[in-house]
């Protein structure tokens, strides 16, 4: 069935009009991209995309990612025109204003129909790779009748130029994610001007080298767009379609220029555009016949959705898919209490990265939603378990992803998997390389995504690899990120607790900072004390003068320091604080009980001291490392930098006497 261009042109012009008018009203925003890609989007929505505005969360819908998030008016227009409940026209009038779901960039948590938050260029496409992975995994697990959808992306020059693009398309090509299609807004313009200012790369050749199929089309010719998409659908590889477009198409004086990328057209140019497009409707008004066309195609997906629902109801695996897509854990306790009880009896002395693997053996066996991986550090991150067999192009039912040395790509893909739903992703690298994926961790938190980051080799305790590999500021800088749980467990019990808590967080990510070196058991109970973020591990014997607060490997040091203080008649509590954020959520009374005002508070953590004032106060003492580490065995470094009772106790006594 070929499309009637006469009908499509006004539909696309509705996107153009809404976009230029909303940006003008806000006096802020990006009209160029939505105006340029209006024709491509109209063909995609009218002919190919599987969606139902009355059920934005329908599990088997196609996923559409607007990776070029600055063009947010494109998706707001599409959602409104096709008949989603929101945004209303009033929401669009309030584009970029406080409280409007039409935020500056698309936010997944503000508007159903927005699959992920985009704006940081490159990450939308990289998240789409994760969505396509989740789709194939669930397809392999639940079958074609229940899971059978595609992942579509609109990306700009910026998304393709960012470094993460290399990681993302390498992974997608290797995994043969043939149901992923990228529509590239090939307009040869970025903010500074023509793309020839900064690049001469043959982008399609790069994609082909990564195992992709490529096509090109005239992005303003509906028949040619349709042809290119049909070709992409017919090819088994992931596809890139270079859609040659004119930025700001329709604006007679500004189209084709970088001036239309990110500023309102202005009243005169808007009038001229209306004239040129033959668009006589007033601002924020859509002619009835055009709206009717859009609304009728918005109803096209209803039958497919209803068919799917009846298949779901009749399928033996339907309830399990529904559970997973709702983000609920399997019924029961996932074996956690029994495992904690065993640990409290065994008291193993293991590295917390090893303890993490032990906890994962239990959890991955009980929670099929968990899909693990590592950025080429599987043996170091201890992320692979018996239950998680490799996820490969030949076996999408696998649950372990060899991400390769692609930390940022891994983190973005995990965001995509978590947002797709049905999967709880976790992945590992060295903590020091959390910076490589930092903006994706930020997007996990912003998007309310349940992603678990397994960050091992968490301090100078990693030893001989030296300062390039020794995270010093990382734990604290991750704590600075809102809505992220940062765990630094002290032993196997706290590690198991951290895992149980992280997996249970439906709407926020966690980072587990884990040691390379062995750590003794500091606890012998199984009371989930980490759930409070911090707790009194040891109460003072003599009259309490000091409260030592420590995390991870330094809890052992704090215990030794407390023993030495007690030997001198100085009463000392030890507080283990595996998670600042959870501690902050406790009552004032609990926090005051754990960190009383009438004692000297001392933090001990092998990292920067910046921030510990929050817990020790301005008259407390911070023991840390405000410098890069050094290359030497871990024990030597702990001695050298003063993380021993012998070095710490005199400082405490001096402070008490000052
Ligand atoms: C990681 C990142 N860097 C920079 C920006 C700021 N920025 C927004 S759009 C843009 C230019 C993008 O060019 P292109 O993708 O070609 O968009 P077009 O101008 O064609 O709409 C830049 C640099 C950003 N949003 N994200
Ligand atoms: Mg561009």
XYZ file of C-alpha atoms in Angstrom, residues 32-41 44 64-70 74 121-122 124-125 128 151-162 165 169 180-190 193-196 198-208 212-221 224-225 227-229 232 238-247:
90
model
C 14.783 23.101 13.462
C 14.932 19.397 14.129
C 11.158 18.716 14.461
C 10.479 20.748 11.318
C 13.200 18.869 9.459
C 12.149 15.399 10.579
C 8.378 15.951 10.418
C 8.013 14.015 7.163
C 10.067 11.047 8.363
C 8.160 10.910 11.648
C 7.036 6.155 10.621
C 10.455 4.817 19.845
C 13.447 6.780 21.126
C 13.964 10.411 20.191
C 17.708 10.348 20.730
C 18.023 13.909 19.443
C 16.154 15.035 22.546
C 16.518 18.730 21.817
C 8.580 16.428 17.651
C 23.439 13.333 22.843
C 24.280 9.762 21.940
C 19.247 7.727 23.516
C 20.586 5.590 20.717
C 17.796 1.863 22.436
C 13.089 -0.426 18.469
C 13.113 2.797 16.431
C 15.432 5.724 16.955
C 15.567 9.234 15.565
C 19.118 10.484 15.974
C 20.940 13.582 14.820
C 24.468 14.311 13.728
C 25.373 14.860 17.364
C 24.168 11.418 18.460
C 26.297 9.830 15.766
C 29.351 11.959 16.501
C 29.526 11.268 20.246
C 27.962 5.896 19.411
C 26.700 0.370 17.421
C 16.655 -1.906 15.679
C 16.301 0.859 13.106
C 17.967 4.253 13.375
C 16.560 7.143 11.353
C 19.402 9.628 11.094
C 18.454 13.255 10.623
C 21.198 13.778 8.068
C 20.850 17.555 7.816
C 24.574 18.370 7.822
C 24.009 21.030 10.468
C 24.944 21.243 14.136
C 27.317 25.517 11.604
C 27.788 22.941 8.850
C 29.061 19.513 9.849
C 31.990 20.140 7.496
C 34.198 19.392 12.355
C 33.869 16.068 10.565
C 34.649 14.352 7.306
C 33.756 10.867 8.431
C 31.924 8.397 6.193
C 29.294 7.517 8.765
C 27.430 4.810 6.809
C 30.771 3.104 6.092
C 31.513 3.113 9.815
C 28.131 1.553 10.522
C 28.621 -1.089 7.837
C 24.970 -2.688 10.232
C 22.874 -2.390 7.110
C 22.640 1.143 5.748
C 20.169 2.941 3.526
C 19.726 6.513 2.395
C 16.607 8.408 1.447
C 15.236 11.845 0.749
C 13.810 12.728 4.147
C 11.129 14.911 2.594
C 9.825 12.352 0.088
C 11.333 7.294 -0.616
C 11.240 7.207 3.193
C 11.046 2.459 0.570
C 14.091 2.871 2.805
C 12.251 1.655 5.885
C 15.581 -1.884 6.601
C 20.386 -3.447 12.539
C 19.776 -0.595 10.111
C 20.856 2.998 9.759
C 18.796 5.103 7.389
C 20.438 8.370 6.420
C 17.466 10.669 5.897
C 18.690 13.694 3.969
C 16.704 16.589 5.404
C 16.740 20.359 5.597
C 16.809 21.665 9.156
